[in-house]
Backbone as JSON Lines, residues from 0, in Angstrom:
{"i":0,"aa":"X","n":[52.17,141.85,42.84],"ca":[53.08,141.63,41.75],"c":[54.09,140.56,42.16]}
{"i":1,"aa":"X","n":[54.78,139.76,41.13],"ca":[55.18,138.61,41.65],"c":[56.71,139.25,41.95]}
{"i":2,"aa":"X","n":[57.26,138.83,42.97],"ca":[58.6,139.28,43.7],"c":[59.52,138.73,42.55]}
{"i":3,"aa":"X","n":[59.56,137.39,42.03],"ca":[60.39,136.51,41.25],"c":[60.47,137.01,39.71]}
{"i":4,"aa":"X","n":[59.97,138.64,39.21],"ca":[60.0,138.75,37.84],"c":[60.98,139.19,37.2]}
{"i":5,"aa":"X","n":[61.98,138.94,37.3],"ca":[63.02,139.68,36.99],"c":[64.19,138.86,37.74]}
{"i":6,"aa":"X","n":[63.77,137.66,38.22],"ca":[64.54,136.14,38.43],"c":[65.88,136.31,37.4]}
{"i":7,"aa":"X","n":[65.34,136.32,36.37],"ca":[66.26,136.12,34.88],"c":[67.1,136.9,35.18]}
{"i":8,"aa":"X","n":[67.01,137.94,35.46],"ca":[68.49,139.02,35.32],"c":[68.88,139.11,36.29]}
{"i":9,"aa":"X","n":[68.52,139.1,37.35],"ca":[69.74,139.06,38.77],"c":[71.02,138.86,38.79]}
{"i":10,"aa":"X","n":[71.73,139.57,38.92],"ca":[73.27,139.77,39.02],"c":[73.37,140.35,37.67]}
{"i":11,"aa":"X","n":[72.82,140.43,36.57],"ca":[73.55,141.14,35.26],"c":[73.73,142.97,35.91]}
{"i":12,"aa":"X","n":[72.74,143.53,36.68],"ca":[73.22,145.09,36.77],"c":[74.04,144.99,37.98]}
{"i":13,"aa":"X","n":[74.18,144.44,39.15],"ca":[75.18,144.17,40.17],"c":[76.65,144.98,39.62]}
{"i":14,"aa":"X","n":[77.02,145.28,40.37],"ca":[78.64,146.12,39.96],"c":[79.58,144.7,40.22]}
{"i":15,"aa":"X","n":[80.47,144.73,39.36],"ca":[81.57,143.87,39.81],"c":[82.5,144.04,40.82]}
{"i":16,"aa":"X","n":[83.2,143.55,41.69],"ca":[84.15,143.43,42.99],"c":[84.8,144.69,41.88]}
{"i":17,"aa":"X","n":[85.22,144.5,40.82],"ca":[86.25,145.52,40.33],"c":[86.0,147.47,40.43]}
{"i":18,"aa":"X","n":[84.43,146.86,39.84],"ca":[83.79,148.31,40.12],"c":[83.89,149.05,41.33]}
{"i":19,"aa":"X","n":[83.46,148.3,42.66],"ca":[83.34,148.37,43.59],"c":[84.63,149.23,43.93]}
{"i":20,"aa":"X","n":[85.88,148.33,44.16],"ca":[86.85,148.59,45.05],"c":[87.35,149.32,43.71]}
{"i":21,"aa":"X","n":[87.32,149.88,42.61],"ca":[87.66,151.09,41.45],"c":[88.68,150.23,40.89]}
{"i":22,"aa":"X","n":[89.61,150.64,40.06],"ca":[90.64,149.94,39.22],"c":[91.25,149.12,39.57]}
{"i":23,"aa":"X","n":[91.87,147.93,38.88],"ca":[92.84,147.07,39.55],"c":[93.98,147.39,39.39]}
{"i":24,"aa":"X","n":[95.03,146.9,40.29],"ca":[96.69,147.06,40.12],"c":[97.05,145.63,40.12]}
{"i":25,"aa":"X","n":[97.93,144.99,39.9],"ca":[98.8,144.0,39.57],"c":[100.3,144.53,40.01]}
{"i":26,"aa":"X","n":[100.83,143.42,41.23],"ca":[102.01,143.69,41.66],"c":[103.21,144.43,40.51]}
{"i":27,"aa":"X","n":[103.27,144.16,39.9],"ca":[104.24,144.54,38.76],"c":[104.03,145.65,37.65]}
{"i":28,"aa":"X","n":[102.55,145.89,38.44],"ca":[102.03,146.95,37.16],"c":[101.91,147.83,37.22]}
{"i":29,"aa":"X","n":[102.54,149.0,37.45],"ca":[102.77,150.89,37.31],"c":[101.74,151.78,36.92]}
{"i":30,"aa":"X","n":[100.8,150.78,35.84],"ca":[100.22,151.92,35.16],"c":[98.73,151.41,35.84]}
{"i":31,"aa":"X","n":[97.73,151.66,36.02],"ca":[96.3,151.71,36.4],"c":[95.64,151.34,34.93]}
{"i":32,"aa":"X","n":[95.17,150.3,34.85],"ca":[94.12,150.06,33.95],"c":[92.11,149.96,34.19]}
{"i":33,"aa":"X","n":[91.62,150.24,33.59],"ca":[90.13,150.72,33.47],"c":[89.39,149.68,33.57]}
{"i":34,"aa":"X","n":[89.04,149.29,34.63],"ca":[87.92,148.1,34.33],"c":[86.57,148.31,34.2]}
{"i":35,"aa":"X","n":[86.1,147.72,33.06],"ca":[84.61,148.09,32.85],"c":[83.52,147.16,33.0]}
{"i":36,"aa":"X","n":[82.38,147.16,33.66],"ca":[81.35,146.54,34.15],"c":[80.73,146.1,32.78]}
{"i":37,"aa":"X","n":[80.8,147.1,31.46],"ca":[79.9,146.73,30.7],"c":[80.97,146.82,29.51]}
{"i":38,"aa":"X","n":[80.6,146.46,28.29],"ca":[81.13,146.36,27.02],"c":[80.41,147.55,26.43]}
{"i":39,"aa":"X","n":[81.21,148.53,25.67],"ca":[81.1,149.63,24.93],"c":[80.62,149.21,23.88]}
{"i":40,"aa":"X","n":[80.69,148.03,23.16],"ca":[80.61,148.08,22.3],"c":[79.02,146.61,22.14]}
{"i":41,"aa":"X","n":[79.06,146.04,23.2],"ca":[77.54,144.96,23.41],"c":[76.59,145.13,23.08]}
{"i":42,"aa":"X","n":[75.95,146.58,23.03],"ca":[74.89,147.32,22.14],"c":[74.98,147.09,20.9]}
{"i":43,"aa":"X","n":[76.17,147.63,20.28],"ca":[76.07,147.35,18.84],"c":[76.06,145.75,18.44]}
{"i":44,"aa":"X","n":[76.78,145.08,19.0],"ca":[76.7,144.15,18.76],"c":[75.11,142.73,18.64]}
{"i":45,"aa":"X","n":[74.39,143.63,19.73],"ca":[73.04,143.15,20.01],"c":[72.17,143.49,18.71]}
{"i":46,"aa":"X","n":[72.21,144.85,18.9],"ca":[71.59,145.55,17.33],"c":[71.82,144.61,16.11]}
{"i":47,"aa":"X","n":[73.38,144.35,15.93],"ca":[73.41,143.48,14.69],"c":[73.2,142.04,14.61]}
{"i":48,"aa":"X","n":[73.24,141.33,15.56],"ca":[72.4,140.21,15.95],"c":[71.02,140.24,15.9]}
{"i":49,"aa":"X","n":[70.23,141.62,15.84],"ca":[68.76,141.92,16.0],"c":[67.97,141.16,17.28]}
{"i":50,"aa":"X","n":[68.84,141.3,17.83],"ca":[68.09,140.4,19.58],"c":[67.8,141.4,20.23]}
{"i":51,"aa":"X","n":[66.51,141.64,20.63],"ca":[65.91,142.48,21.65],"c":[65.65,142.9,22.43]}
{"i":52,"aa":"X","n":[66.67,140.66,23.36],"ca":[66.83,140.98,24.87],"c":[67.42,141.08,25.23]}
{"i":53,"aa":"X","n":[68.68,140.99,24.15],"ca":[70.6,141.08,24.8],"c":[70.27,142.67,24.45]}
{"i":54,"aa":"X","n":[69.58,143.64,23.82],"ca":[69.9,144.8,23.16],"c":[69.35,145.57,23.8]}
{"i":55,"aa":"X","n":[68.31,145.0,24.97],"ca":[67.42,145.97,25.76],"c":[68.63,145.89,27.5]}
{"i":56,"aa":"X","n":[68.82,144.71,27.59],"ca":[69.89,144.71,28.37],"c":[70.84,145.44,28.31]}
{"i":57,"aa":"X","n":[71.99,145.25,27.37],"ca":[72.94,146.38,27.39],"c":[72.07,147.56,27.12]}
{"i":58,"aa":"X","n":[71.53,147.89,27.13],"ca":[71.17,149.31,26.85],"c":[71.03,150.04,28.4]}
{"i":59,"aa":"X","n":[70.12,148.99,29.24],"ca":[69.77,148.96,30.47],"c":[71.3,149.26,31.34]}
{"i":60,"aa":"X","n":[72.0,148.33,31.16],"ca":[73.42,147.93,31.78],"c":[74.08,149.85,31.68]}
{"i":61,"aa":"X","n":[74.22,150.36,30.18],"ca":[75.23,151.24,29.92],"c":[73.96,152.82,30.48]}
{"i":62,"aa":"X","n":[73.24,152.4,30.34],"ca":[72.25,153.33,31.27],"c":[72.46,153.8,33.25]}
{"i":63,"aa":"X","n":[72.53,152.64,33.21],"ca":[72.48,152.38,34.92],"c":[74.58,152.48,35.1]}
{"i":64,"aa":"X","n":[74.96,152.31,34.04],"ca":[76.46,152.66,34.53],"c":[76.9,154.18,34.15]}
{"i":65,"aa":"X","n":[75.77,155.11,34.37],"ca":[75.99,156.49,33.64],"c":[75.92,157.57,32.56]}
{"i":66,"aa":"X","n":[75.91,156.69,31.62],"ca":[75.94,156.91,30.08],"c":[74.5,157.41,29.28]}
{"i":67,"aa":"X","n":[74.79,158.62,29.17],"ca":[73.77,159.13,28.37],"c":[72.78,158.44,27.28]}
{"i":68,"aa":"X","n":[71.14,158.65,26.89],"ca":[70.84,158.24,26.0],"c":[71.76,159.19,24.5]}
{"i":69,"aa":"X","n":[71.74,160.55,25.03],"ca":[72.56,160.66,23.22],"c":[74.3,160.78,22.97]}
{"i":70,"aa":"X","n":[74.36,159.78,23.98],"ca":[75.62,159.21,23.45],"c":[75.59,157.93,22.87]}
{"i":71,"aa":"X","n":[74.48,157.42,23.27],"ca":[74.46,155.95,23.29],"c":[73.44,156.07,21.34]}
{"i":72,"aa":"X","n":[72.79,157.29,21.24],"ca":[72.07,157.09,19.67],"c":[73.32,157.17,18.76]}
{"i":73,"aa":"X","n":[74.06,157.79,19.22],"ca":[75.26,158.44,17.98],"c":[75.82,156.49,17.59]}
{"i":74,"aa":"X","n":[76.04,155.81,18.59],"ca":[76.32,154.48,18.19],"c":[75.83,153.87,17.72]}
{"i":75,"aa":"X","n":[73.95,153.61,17.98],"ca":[73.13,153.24,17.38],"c":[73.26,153.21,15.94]}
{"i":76,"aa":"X","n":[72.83,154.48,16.07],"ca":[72.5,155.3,14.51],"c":[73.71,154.42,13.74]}
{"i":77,"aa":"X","n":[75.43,154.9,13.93],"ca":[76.1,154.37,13.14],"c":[76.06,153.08,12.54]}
{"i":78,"aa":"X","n":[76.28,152.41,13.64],"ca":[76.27,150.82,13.31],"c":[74.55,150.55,12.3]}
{"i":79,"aa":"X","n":[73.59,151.25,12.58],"ca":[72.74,150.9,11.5],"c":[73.4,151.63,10.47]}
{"i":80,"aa":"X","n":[73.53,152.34,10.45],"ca":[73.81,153.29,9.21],"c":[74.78,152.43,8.1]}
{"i":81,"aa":"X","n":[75.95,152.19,8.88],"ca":[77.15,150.8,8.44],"c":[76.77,150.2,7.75]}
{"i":82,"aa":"X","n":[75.56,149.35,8.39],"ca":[75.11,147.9,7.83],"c":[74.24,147.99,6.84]}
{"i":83,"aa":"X","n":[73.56,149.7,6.47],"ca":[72.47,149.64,5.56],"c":[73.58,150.03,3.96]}
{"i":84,"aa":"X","n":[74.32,150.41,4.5],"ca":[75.41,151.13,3.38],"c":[76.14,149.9,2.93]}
{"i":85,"aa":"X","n":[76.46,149.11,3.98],"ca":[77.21,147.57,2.9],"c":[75.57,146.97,2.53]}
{"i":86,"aa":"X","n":[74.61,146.8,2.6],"ca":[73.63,146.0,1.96],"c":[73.73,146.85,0.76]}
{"i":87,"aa":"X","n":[73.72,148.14,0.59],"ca":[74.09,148.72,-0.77],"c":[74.7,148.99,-1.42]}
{"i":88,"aa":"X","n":[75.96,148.46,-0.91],"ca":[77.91,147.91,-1.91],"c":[78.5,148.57,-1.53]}
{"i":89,"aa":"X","n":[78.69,149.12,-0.58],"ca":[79.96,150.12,0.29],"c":[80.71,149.28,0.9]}
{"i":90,"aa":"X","n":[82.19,149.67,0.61],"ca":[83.47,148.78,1.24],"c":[83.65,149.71,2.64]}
{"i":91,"aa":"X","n":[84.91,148.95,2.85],"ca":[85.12,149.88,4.13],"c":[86.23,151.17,3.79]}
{"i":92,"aa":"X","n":[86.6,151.74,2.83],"ca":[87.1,152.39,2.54],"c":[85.98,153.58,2.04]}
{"i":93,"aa":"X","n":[84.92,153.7,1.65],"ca":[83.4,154.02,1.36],"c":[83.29,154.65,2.56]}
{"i":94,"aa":"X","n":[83.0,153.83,3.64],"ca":[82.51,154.17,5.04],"c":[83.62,155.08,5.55]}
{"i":95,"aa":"X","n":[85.01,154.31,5.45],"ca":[85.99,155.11,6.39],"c":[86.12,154.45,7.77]}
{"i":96,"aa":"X","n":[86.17,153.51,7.53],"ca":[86.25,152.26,8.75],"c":[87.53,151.89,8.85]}
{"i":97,"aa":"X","n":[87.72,151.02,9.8],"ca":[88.83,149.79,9.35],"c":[87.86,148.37,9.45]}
{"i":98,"aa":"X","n":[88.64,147.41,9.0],"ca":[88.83,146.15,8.81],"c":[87.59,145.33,9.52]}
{"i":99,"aa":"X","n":[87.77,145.45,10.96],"ca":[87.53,144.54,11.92],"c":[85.89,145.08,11.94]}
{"i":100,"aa":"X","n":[85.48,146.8,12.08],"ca":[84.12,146.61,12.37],"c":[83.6,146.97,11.0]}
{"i":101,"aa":"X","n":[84.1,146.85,9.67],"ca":[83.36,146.67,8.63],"c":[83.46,145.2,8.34]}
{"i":102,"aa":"X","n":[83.73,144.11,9.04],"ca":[83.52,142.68,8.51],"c":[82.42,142.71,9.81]}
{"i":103,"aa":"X","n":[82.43,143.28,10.39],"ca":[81.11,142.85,11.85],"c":[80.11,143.08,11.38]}
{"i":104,"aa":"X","n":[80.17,144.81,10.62],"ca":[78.75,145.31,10.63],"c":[78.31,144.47,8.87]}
{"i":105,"aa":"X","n":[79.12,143.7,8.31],"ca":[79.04,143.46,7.03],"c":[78.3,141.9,7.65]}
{"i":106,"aa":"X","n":[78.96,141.03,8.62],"ca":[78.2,139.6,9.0],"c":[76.9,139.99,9.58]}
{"i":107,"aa":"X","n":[76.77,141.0,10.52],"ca":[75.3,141.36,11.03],"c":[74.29,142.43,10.01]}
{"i":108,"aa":"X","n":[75.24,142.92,8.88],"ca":[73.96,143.06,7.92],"c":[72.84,142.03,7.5]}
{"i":109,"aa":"X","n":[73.84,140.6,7.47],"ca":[72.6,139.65,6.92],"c":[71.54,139.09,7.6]}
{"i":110,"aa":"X","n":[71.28,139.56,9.61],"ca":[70.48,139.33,10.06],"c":[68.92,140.36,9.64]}
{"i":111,"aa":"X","n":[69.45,141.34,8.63],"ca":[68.55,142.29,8.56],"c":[67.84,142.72,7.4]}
{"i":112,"aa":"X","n":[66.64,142.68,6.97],"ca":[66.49,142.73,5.76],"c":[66.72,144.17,5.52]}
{"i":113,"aa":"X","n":[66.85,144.62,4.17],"ca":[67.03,146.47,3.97],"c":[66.33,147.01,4.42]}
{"i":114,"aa":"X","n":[65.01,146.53,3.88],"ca":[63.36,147.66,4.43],"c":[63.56,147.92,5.86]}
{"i":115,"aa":"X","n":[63.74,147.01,6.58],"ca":[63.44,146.91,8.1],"c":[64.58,147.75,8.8]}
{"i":116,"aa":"X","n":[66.07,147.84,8.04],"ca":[67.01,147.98,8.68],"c":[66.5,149.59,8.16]}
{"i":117,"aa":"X","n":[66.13,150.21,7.31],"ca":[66.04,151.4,6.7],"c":[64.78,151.91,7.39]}
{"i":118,"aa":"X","n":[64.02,151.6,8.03],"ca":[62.86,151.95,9.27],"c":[63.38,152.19,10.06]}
{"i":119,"aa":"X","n":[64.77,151.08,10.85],"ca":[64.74,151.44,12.47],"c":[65.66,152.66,12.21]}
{"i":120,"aa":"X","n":[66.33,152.67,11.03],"ca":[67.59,154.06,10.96],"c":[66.64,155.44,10.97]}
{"i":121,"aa":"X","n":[65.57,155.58,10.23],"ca":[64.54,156.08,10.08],"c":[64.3,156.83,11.23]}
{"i":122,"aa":"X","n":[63.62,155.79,11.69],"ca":[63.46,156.23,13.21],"c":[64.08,156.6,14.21]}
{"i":123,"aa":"X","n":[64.71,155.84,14.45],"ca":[66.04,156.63,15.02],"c":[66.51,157.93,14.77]}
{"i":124,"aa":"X","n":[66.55,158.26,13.88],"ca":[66.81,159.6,13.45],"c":[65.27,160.55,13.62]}
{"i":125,"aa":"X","n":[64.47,160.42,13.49],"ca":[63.15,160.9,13.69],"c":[63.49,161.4,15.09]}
{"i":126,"aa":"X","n":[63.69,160.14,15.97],"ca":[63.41,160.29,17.67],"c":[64.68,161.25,18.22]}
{"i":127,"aa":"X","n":[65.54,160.86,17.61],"ca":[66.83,162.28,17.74],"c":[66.3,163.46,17.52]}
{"i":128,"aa":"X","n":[65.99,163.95,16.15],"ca":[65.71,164.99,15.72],"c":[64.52,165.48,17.15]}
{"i":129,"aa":"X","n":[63.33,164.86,17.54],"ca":[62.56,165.19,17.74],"c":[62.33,165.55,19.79]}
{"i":130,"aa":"X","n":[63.92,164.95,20.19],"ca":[64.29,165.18,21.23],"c":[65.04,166.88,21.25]}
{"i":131,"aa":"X","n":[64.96,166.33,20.32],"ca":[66.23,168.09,20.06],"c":[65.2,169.06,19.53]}
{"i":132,"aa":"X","n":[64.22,168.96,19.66],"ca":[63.0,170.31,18.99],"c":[62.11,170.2,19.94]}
{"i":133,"aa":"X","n":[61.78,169.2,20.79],"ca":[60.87,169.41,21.88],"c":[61.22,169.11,22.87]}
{"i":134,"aa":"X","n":[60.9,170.13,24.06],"ca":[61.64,169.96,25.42],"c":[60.58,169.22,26.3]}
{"i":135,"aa":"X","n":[60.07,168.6,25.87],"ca":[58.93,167.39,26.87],"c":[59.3,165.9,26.31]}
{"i":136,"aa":"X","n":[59.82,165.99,25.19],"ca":[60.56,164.75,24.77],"c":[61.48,163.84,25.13]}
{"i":137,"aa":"X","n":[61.42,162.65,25.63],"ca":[62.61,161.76,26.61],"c":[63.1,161.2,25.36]}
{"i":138,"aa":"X","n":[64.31,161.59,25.37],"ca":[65.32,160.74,24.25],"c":[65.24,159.28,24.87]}
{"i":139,"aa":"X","n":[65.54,158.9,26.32],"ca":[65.77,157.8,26.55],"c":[64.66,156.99,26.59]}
{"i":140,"aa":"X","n":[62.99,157.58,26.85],"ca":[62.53,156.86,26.91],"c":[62.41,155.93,25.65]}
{"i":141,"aa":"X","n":[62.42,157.24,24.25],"ca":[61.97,156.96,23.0],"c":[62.91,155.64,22.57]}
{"i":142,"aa":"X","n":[64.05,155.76,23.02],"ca":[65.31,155.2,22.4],"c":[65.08,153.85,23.26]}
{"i":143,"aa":"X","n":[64.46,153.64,23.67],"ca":[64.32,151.98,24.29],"c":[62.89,151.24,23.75]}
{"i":144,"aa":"X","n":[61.93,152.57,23.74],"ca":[60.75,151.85,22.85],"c":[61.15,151.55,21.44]}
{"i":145,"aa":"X","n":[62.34,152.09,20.8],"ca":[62.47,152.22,19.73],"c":[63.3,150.54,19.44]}
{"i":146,"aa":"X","n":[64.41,150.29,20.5],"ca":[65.26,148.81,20.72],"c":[64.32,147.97,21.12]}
{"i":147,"aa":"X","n":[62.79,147.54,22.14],"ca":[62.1,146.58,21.85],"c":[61.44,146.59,21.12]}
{"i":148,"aa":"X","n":[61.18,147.66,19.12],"ca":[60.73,147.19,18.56],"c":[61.52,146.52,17.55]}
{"i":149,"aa":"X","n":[62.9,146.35,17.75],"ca":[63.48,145.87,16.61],"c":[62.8,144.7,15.79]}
């Protein structure tokens, strides 16, 4: 197998110096702030872009930094859920949002047609349900075959 396959991503799962040595302080700064290796929120954002390799990445990234697959569907799920509900005239007062991620999930609705966006929610919900009724069932595996078929 070729040693060089995975050339492309080298250094994206690497921990940062920050990770490493745990939180930073700043001479002047009292309080301890959280530094995070990955973006909480890069998943969703991949999803609504519909990119498969930024979306299999963070998925990979928030995996390998701890994070459950069914924590990580409950986000999924929403942000589709969001974007299928403004393709069908829901404001953000509808949803119960604010501002900032109903204009996100409202610009990355238009990477998605309805049908397609109403399959992967579909499914998604299928592969939940079906982790939670059978105990031989890998949520995580399902939930990544499910992000390279976007």
């Amino acid at each position: 197998m070729n040693q060089n396959l995975f050339k492309e991503y080298e250094g994206i799962f690497a921990p940062t110096p920050e990770e490493v040595g745990g939180p930073t302080e700043s001479v002047g700064q009292a309080k301890k702030e959280k530094v995070f290796g990955y973006s909480p929120f890069a998943l969703q954002d991949a999803i609504g872009e519909k990119n498969v390799k930024k979306a299999w990445i963070e998925y990979e990234k928030l995996r390998l930094a701890g994070i459950e697959a069914e924590e990580l569907i409950y986000k999924i799920v929403s942000k589709a859920m969001h974007m299928s509900a403004i393709i069908e005239g829901a404001n953000a007062e509808d949803l119960g949002i604010k501002d900032y991620p109903y204009s996100k999930s409202k610009k990355d609705s238009r990477n998605w047609r309805e049908e397609d966006l109403k399959k992967f929610y579909t499914k998604l919900i299928e592969i939940h349900h079906k982790s939670r009724m059978e105990s031989n069932n890998e949520l995580d595996i399902s939930l990544e075959k499910t992000l390279l078929s976007i």
